[in-house]
Each structure stands twice: as C-alpha cells, then as structure tokens.
Short mmCIF file of C-alpha atoms and ligand atoms in Angstrom, two decimals:
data_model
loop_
_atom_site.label_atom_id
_atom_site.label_comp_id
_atom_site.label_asym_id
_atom_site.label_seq_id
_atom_site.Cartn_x
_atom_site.Cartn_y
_atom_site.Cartn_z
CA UNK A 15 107.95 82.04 69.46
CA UNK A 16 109.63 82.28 73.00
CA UNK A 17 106.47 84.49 75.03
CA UNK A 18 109.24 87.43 76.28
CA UNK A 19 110.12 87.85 72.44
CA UNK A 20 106.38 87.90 71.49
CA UNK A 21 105.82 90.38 74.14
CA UNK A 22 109.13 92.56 73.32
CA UNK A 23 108.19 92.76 69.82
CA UNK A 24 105.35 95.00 70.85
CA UNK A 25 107.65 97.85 72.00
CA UNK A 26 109.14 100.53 69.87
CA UNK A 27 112.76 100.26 69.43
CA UNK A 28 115.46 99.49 67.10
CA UNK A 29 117.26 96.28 68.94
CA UNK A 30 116.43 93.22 67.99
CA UNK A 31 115.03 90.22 70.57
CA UNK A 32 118.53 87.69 71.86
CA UNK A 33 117.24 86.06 74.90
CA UNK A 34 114.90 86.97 78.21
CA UNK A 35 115.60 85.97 81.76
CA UNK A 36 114.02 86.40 84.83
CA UNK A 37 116.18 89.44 87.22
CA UNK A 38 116.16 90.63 90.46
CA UNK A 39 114.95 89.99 93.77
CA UNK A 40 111.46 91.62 94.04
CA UNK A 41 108.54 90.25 95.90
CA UNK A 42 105.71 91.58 93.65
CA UNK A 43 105.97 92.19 89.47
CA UNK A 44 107.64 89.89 87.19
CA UNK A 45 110.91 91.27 86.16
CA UNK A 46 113.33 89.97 82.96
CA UNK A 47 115.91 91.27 81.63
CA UNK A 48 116.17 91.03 77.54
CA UNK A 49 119.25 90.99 76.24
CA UNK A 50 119.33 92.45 72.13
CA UNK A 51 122.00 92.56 69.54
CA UNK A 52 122.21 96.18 70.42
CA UNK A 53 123.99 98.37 72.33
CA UNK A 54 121.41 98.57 74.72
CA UNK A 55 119.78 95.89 77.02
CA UNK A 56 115.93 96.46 78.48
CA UNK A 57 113.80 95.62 82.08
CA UNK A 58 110.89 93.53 80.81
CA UNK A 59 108.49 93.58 83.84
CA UNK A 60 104.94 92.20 84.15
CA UNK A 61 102.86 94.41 86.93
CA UNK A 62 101.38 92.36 89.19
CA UNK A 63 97.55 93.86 88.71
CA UNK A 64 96.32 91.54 91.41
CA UNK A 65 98.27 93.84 93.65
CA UNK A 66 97.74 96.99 91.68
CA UNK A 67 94.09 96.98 91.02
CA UNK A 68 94.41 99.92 88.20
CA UNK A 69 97.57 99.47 86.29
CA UNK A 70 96.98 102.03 83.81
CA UNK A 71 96.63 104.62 86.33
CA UNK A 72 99.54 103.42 87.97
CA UNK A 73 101.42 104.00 84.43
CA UNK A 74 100.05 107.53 84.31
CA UNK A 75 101.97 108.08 87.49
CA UNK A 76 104.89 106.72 85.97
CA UNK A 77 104.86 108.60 83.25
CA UNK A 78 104.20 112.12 84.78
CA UNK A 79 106.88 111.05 87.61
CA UNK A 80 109.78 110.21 85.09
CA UNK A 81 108.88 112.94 82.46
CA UNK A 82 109.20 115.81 85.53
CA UNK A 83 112.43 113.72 86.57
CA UNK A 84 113.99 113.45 83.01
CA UNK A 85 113.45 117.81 82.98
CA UNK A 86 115.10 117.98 85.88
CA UNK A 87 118.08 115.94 85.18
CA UNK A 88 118.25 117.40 81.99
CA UNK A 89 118.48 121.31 83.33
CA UNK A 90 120.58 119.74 86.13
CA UNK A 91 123.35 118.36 83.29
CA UNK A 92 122.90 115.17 84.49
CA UNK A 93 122.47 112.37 81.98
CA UNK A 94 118.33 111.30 82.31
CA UNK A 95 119.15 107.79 80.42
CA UNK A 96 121.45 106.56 83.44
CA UNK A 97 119.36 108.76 86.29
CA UNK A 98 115.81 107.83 85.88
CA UNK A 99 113.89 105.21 84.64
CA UNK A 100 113.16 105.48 80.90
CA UNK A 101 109.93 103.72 79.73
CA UNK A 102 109.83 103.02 76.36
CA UNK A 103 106.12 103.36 73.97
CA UNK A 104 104.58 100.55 72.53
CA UNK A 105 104.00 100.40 68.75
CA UNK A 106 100.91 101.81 69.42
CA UNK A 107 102.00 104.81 71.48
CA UNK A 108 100.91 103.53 74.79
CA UNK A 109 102.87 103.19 77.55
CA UNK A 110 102.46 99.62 78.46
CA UNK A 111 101.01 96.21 76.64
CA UNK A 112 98.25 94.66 77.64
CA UNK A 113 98.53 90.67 76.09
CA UNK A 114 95.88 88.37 75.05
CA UNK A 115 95.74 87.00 78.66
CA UNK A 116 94.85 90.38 80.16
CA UNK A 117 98.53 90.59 81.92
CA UNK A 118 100.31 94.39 81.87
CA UNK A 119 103.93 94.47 80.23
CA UNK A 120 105.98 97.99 80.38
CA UNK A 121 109.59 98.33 79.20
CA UNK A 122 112.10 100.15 80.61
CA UNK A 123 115.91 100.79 79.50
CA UNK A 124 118.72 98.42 81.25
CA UNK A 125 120.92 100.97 83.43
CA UNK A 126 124.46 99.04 83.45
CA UNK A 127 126.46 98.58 84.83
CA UNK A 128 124.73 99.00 88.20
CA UNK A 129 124.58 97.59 91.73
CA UNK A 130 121.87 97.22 93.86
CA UNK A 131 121.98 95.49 97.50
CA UNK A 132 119.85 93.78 99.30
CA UNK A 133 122.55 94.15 102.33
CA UNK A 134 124.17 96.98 102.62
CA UNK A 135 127.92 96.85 103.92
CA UNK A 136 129.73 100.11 103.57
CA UNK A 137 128.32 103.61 104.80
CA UNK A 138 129.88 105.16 101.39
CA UNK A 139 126.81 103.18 99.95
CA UNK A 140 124.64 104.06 102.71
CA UNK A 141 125.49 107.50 101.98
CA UNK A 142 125.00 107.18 98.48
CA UNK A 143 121.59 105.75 98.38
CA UNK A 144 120.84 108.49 101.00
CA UNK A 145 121.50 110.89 98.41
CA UNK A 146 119.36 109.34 95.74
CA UNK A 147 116.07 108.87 97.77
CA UNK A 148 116.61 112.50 99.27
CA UNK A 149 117.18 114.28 95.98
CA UNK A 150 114.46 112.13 94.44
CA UNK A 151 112.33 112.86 96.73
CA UNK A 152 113.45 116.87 96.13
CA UNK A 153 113.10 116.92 92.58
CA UNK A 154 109.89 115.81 93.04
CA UNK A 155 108.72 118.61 95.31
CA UNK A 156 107.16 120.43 92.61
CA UNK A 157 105.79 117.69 90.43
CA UNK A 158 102.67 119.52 88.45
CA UNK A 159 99.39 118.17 87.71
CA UNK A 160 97.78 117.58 91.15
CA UNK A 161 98.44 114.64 93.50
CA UNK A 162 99.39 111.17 92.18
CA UNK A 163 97.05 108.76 91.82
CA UNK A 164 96.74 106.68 95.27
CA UNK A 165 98.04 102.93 93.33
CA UNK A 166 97.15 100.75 96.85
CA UNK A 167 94.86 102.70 99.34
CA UNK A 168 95.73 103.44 102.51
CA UNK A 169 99.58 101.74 101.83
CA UNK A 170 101.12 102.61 104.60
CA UNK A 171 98.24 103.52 106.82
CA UNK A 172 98.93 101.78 109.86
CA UNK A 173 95.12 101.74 111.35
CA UNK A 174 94.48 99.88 108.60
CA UNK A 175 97.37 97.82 108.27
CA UNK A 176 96.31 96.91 111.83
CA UNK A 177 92.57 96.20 111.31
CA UNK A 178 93.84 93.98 108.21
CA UNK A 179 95.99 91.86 110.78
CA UNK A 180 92.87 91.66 113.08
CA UNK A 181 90.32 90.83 110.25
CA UNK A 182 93.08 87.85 109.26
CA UNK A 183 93.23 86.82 113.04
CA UNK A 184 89.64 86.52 113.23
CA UNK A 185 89.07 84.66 110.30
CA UNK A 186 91.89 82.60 110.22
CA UNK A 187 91.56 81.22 106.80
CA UNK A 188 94.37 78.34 106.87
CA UNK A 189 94.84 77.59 110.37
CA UNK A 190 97.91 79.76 110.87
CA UNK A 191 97.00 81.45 114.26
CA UNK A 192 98.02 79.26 116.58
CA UNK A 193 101.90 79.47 115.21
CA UNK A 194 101.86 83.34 116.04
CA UNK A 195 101.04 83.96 119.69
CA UNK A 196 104.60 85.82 120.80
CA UNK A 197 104.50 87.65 117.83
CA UNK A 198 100.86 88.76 118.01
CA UNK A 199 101.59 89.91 121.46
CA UNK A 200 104.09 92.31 120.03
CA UNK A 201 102.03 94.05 117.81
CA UNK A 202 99.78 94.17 120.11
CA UNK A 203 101.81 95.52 122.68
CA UNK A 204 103.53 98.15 119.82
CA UNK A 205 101.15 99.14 117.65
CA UNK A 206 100.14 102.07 119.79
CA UNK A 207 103.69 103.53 119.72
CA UNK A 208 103.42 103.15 115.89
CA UNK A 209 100.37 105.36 115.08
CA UNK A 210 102.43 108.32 116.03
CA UNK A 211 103.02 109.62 112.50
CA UNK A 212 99.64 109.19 111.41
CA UNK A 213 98.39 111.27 114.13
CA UNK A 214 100.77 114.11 112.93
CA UNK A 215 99.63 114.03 109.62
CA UNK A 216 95.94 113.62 110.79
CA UNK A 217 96.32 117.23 112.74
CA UNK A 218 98.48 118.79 109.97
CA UNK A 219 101.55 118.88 111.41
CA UNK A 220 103.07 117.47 108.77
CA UNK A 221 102.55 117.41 105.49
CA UNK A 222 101.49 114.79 102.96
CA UNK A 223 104.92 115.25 99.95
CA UNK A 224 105.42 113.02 96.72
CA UNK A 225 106.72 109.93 98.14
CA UNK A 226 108.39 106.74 96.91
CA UNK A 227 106.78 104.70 99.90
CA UNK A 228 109.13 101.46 98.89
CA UNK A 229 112.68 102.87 99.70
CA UNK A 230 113.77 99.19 99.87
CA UNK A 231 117.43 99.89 99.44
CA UNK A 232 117.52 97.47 96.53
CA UNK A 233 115.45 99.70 95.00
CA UNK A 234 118.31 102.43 94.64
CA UNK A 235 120.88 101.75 91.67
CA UNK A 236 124.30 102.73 92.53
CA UNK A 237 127.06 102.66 89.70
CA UNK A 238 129.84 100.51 89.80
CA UNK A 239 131.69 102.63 92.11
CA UNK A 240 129.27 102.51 94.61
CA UNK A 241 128.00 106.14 93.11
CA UNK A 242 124.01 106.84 93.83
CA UNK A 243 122.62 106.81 90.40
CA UNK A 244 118.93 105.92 90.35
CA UNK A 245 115.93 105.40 92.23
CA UNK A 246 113.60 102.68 90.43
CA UNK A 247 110.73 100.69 91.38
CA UNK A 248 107.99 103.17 91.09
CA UNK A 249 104.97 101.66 91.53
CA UNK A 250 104.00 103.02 95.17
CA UNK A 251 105.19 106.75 93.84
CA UNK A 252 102.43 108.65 95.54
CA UNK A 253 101.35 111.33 98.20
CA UNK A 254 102.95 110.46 101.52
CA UNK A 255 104.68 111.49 104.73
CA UNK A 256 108.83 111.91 104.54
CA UNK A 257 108.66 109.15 107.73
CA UNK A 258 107.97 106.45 104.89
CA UNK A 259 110.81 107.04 102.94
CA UNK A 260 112.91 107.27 105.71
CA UNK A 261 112.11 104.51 107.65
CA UNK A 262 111.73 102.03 105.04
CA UNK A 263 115.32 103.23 104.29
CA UNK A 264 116.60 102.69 107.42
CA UNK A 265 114.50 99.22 107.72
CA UNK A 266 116.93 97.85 104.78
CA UNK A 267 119.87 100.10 105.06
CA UNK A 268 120.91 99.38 108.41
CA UNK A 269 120.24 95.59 109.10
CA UNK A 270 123.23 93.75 109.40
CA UNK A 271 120.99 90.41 108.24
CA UNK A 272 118.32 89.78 105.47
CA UNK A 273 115.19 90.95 105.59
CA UNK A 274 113.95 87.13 106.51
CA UNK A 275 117.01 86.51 108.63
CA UNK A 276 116.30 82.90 110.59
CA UNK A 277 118.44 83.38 113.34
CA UNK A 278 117.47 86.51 115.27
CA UNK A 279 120.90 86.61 116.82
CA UNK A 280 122.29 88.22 113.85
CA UNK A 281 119.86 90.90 112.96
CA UNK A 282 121.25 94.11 114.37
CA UNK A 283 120.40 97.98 113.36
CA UNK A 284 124.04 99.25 112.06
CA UNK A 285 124.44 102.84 113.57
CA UNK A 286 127.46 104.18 111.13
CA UNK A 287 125.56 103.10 108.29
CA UNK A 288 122.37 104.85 110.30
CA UNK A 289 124.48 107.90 110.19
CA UNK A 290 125.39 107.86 106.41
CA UNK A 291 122.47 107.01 105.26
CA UNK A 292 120.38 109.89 106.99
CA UNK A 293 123.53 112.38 106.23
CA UNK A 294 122.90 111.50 102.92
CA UNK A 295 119.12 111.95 102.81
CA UNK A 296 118.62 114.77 105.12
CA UNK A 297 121.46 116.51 102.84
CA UNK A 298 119.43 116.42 100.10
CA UNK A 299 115.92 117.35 101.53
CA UNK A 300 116.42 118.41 105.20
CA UNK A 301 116.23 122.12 104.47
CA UNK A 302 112.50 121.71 102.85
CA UNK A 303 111.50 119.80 106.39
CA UNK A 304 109.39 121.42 109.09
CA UNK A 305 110.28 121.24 112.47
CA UNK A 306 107.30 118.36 113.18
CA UNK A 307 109.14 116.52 110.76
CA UNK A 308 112.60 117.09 112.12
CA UNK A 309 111.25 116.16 115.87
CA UNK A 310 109.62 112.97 115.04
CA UNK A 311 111.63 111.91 112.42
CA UNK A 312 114.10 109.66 114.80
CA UNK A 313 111.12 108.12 116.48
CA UNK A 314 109.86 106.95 112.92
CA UNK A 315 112.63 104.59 112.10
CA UNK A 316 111.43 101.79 113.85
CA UNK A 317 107.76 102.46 111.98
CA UNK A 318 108.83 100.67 108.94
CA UNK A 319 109.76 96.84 110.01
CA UNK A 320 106.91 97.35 112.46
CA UNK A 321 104.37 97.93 109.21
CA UNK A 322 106.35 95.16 106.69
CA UNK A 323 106.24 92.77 109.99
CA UNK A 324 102.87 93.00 110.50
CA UNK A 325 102.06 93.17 106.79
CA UNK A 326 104.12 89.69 106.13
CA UNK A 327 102.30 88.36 109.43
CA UNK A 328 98.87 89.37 107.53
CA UNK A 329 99.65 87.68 104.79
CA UNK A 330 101.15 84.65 106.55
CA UNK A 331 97.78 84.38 108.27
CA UNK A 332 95.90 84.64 105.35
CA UNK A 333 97.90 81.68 103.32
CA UNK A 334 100.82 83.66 101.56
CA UNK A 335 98.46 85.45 99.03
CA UNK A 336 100.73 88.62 98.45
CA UNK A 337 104.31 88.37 98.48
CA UNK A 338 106.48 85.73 96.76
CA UNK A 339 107.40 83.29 99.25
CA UNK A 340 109.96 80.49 98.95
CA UNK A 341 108.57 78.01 101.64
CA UNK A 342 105.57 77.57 103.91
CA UNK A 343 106.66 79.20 106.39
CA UNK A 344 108.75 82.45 104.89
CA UNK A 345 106.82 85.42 105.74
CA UNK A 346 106.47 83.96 109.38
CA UNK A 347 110.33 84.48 109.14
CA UNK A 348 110.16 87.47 107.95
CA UNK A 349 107.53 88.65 109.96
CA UNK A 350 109.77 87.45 113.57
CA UNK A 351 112.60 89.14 111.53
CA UNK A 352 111.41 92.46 111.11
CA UNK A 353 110.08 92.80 114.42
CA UNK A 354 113.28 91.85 115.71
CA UNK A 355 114.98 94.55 113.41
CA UNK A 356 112.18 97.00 115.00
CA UNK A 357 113.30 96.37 118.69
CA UNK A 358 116.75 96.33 117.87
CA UNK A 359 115.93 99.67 116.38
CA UNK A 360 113.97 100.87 119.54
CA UNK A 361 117.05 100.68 121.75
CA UNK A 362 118.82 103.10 119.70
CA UNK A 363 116.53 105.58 119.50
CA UNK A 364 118.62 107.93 122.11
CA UNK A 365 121.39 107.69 119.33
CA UNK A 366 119.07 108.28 116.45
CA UNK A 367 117.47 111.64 117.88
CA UNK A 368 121.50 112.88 118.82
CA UNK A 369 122.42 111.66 114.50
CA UNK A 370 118.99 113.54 113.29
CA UNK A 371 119.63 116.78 115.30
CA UNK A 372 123.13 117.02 114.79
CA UNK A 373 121.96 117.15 110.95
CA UNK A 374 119.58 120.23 111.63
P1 ADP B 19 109.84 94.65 92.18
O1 ADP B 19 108.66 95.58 92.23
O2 ADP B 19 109.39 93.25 91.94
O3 ADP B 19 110.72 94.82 93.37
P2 ADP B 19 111.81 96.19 90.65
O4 ADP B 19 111.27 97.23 89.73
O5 ADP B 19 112.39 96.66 91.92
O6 ADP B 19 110.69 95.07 90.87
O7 ADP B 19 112.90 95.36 89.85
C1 ADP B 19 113.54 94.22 90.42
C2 ADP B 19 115.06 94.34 90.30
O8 ADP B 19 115.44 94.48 88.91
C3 ADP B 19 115.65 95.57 90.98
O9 ADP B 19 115.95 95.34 92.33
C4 ADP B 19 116.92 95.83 90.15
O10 ADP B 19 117.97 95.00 90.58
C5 ADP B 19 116.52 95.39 88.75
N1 ADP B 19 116.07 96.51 87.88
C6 ADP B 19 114.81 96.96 87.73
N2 ADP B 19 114.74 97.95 86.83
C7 ADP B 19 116.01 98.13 86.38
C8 ADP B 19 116.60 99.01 85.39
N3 ADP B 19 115.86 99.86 84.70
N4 ADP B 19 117.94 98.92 85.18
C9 ADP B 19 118.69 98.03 85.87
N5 ADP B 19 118.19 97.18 86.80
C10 ADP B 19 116.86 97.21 87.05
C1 GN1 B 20 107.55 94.73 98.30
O1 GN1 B 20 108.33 95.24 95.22
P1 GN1 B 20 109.34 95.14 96.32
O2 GN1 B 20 109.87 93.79 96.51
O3 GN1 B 20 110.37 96.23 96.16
C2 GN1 B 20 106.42 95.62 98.80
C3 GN1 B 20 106.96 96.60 99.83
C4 GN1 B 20 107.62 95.86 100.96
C5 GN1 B 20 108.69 94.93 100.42
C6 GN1 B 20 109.26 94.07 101.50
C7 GN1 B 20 103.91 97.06 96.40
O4 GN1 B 20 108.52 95.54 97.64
O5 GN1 B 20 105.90 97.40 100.34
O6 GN1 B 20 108.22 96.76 101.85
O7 GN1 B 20 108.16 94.07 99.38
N1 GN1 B 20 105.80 96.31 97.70
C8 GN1 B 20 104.46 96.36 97.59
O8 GN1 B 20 110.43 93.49 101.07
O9 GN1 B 20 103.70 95.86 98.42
MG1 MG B 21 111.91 96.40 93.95
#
C-alpha cells in the first residue's frame, strides 16, 4: 500500500485515500497534500523531531493554541474551518501518529482555495498578512493554561544564536571557514547592534507575549482575493517578544528578491509594502503595546535576517545539518542574502521609525 495512504488511514475521518503529494516550500517538516474522493482535501505533514526534540509537547501546544483560536473565531462569527488550522484525531484519539519507524504524522484540513507567497508584490497583501499575524497574535493574548511549552530553546535568543556560530567557527567540522571571511566580519561587526531587544526583555521593559516566532510570510494564507485568512505553521508558537513577529515579517514581506537571492543587486527592503504591512499589524495589536515596544520596534526590523543569516551561516559551517538545502553551497547564499536584506534594511531605519510613529 502507497506509505501516505497507510499513514492517512490512521486518522479519523470520513474521505477516503486518492493520491498524496509532496506541497509547499518549507525548509523543515515533510508536508503532502492528500487528495480524497471527498469534499474535503487534508495537509499530511511529518514533524521533523530531529529539529523538535519533543513532538508531543509541541502537539500539546498545538492543540491548546488552535482550540483557544477556534473559540475565538467562533464568538467572533468568523468561520474556524477556513481561519485556523484544524487538526484532525487519530483513530485512537490522539492528536498525531507515531509509525513503526518512530516518525510523527499530524493531519490537518486543506484550506482552499488559498495563496501563500514566498514574494510578496502588492501592499494590499502586505496589508493583509499584517492583519493576520497582528490579530493572531491578539487573539492569543489571553491564551489560558500557563506559558507554552518552549518547542526549540532559546529560538530566537541571539547570545546564543551567536555562541552557536562561534562554537561552528571553532570547530569547523567540514572545512567551510575559509569560504566565509566577509561575511563573518559582518556579524561580527553587527551582532552588538542586534542584542538590543534581548536586553529590553532581560530588564523588563518589555514583555515576553504568545508569539508565532516564524512569521515567514508564506506562512500566512490569504484567500483568493488576496484576503488575510490564516496563520499556519505553528510549530515555534511560544512565549516571545512582539520584535520576532515583526521582524521576521518584515524580513519576508518586504524583500523585493528570494530569501536566497544570488545576485545581491536585486535584494532591496520595499518601503510601501513596509508601510502596509506594519499598518496592518500594528492595527490589529498596536493598542496592547507598551511604549518600550513602540520605541524599539523600528530598530528591530533589521533583527530578523541578521538571526536567519547567521543561523543559515551556522549551519553552512556545520555541513547543512538543519535546513533543506538544494546545493552545496545554498545556505552560504542565503546566509550573504539575508545579510544583504539586513543592511539594506539598516539604511531605512530613519523611514521606519517616521512609518511606526505615525501608527501610534
Ligand atoms: P514548514 O514547517 O515545512 O514550513 P508549513 O506548515 O509551513 O511547513 O507547510 C508548508 C506549506 O504548505 C505552507 O507554506 C502552505 O503553502 C501549505 N500548507 C500548510 N498547511 C496548510 C493548510 N492547512 N491548508 C493549506 N495549505 C497549507
Ligand atoms: C524555517 O519551517 P519554515 O520553512 O517556515 C525555520 C525558520 C526560518 C525559516 C527561514 C523551526 O521555517 O526559523 O526563519 O526556515 N523554522 C525553524 O526560511 O527553524
Ligand atoms: Mg512554513
């Protein structure tokens, strides 16, 4: 029996198996998309556990953060099939399957028809997805049962993102180091500037909030008129500071190239769909912001592509061992990519404080 059909038949609902395919773009789980003889179509994903060292914990998270979302939505009027993820039980009640190999399968409905973009090109959809992280992020505000469970330590910690880039530098497992002087000098040379939000948080100026912490902006679904719809990808749902979600926002919102853009020459940080995009957000969940929030907020935005630079530079170093790559040398690309994106980012900050207060 084809393996996806095997694994499908484990889950509790009516449809019956037509054919699996792999979906999407993401650099972590395994994601398919099973098609059924129903009316409705499912997300098949495997989670990577490798990355996620306690997947049912992870689940639990899941489940608390799209039960409190579905209530929500529900009192809201909104329709909680189309604007949250749904997981769906196993035969068995659980809420994921764990096969024979030891590999963790959850199931989740197909919201169609949807977009998502890895490249964002209008600021209506800037706006939009705006919208969608803010009031997901507002929604979850008073999310009961204690903090989420912390699914990778210290994610976007950037101490000890940084002591994982030296670690990899000293070691230098596959010979890598000597292809990265320019772009070890820069986060060198940066990495103080980028330990400004941790400080806050470290003297309680701001506070830690229920945060999505991978606001990729293909991780947004927008319908198919470009409509926000729903936030997905929840693995990294945890405690956080509002800086992650922004940032990480901005870091795919706003570049006018892909995230592993070759020639640097095109990678540029779009202001008007800066604008919409934090019009959209702050819309949503400005009023709930203190005013340490609101004053570093602008100098965050460049935070992001900083931390996924150095994070793809890590792993470049240490022989690809984390994200998906397509060739040897793709996070290297990536890496020189995003820290373009970052200085790009750096020269607008004048603009970015004059958009953020303008929004207070
Ligand atoms: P990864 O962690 O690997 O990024 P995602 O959960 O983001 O995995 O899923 C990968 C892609 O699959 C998404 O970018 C989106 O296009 C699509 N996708 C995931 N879940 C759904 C869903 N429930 N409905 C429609 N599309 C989905
Ligand atoms: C990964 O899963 P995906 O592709 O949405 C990564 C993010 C990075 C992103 C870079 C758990 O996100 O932190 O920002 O790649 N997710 C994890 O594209 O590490
Ligand atoms: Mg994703």
């Amino acid at each position: 029996m084809d393996p996806l059909k095997q694994t499908f038949s484990q889950f509790k609902v009516s449809e019956n198996f037509i054919s699996g395919a792999p979906y999407g773009s993401g650099h972590i789980n395994q994601t398919y998309l099973i098609k059924t003889d129903g009316s409705r179509d499912y997300i098949l994903q495997k989670v990577n556990h490798h990355i996620f060292k306690n997947v049912p914990k992870l689940m639990d998270n899941i489940s608390r953060v799209t039960h409190h979302l579905r209530k929500k939505i529900q009192e809201e009027g909104g329709n909680p099939d189309r604007e949250t993820l749904t997981l769906l039980p196993t035969k068995d009640h659980q809420a994921f399957y764990q096969d024979p190999e030891g590999a963790y399968w959850r199931m989740y409905i197909f919201i169609t028809p949807t977009r998502s973009y890895d490249i964002v090109s209008t600021p209506k959809q800037a706006f939009e997805g705006g919208q969608a992280f803010g009031r997901f992020q507002d929604l979850l505000d008073d999310l009961p049962g204690g903090p989420l469970f912390e699914t990778i330590e210290k994610f976007h910690d950037i101490n000890s993102r940084f002591s994982l880039f030296e670690k990899a530098c000293a070691l230098d497992p596959v010979n890598r180091l000597k292809d990265i002087e320019a772009e070890r000098n820069l986060a060198l040379k940066f990495f103080p500037d980028m330990q400004r939000v941790l400080n806050l948080g470290k003297a309680g100026k701001i506070p830690l909030r229920v945060t999505h912490n991978d606001t990729k902006f293909n991780n947004v679904l927008l319908d198919e008129n470009d409509q926000g719809l729903c936030v997905i990808d929840l693995d990294t749902v945890m405690p956080g500071y509002i800086h992650y979600d922004f940032s990480d926002a901005i870091r795919t919102a706003t570049n006018t190239a892909a995230e592993d853009e070759k020639d640097l020459s095109k990678i540029h940080c779009n202001l008007a769909l800066l604008e919409a995009f934090t019009r959209g957000f702050l819309g949503k969940v400005g009023h709930k912001l203190n005013p340490s929030e609101w004053e570093s907020l602008p100098f965050s935005a460049k935070l992001l592509p900083f931390t996924i630079g150095l994070r793809f530079l890590t792993d470049y170093l240490n022989g690809d061992t984390y994200f998906k790559t397509r060739f040897p040398e793709h996070n290297l690309q990536r890496a020189r990519a995003q820290f373009q994106l970052m200085q790009e980012i750096l020269k607008l900050e004048p603009e970015i404080v004059k958009i953020v207060e303008s929004m207070r």
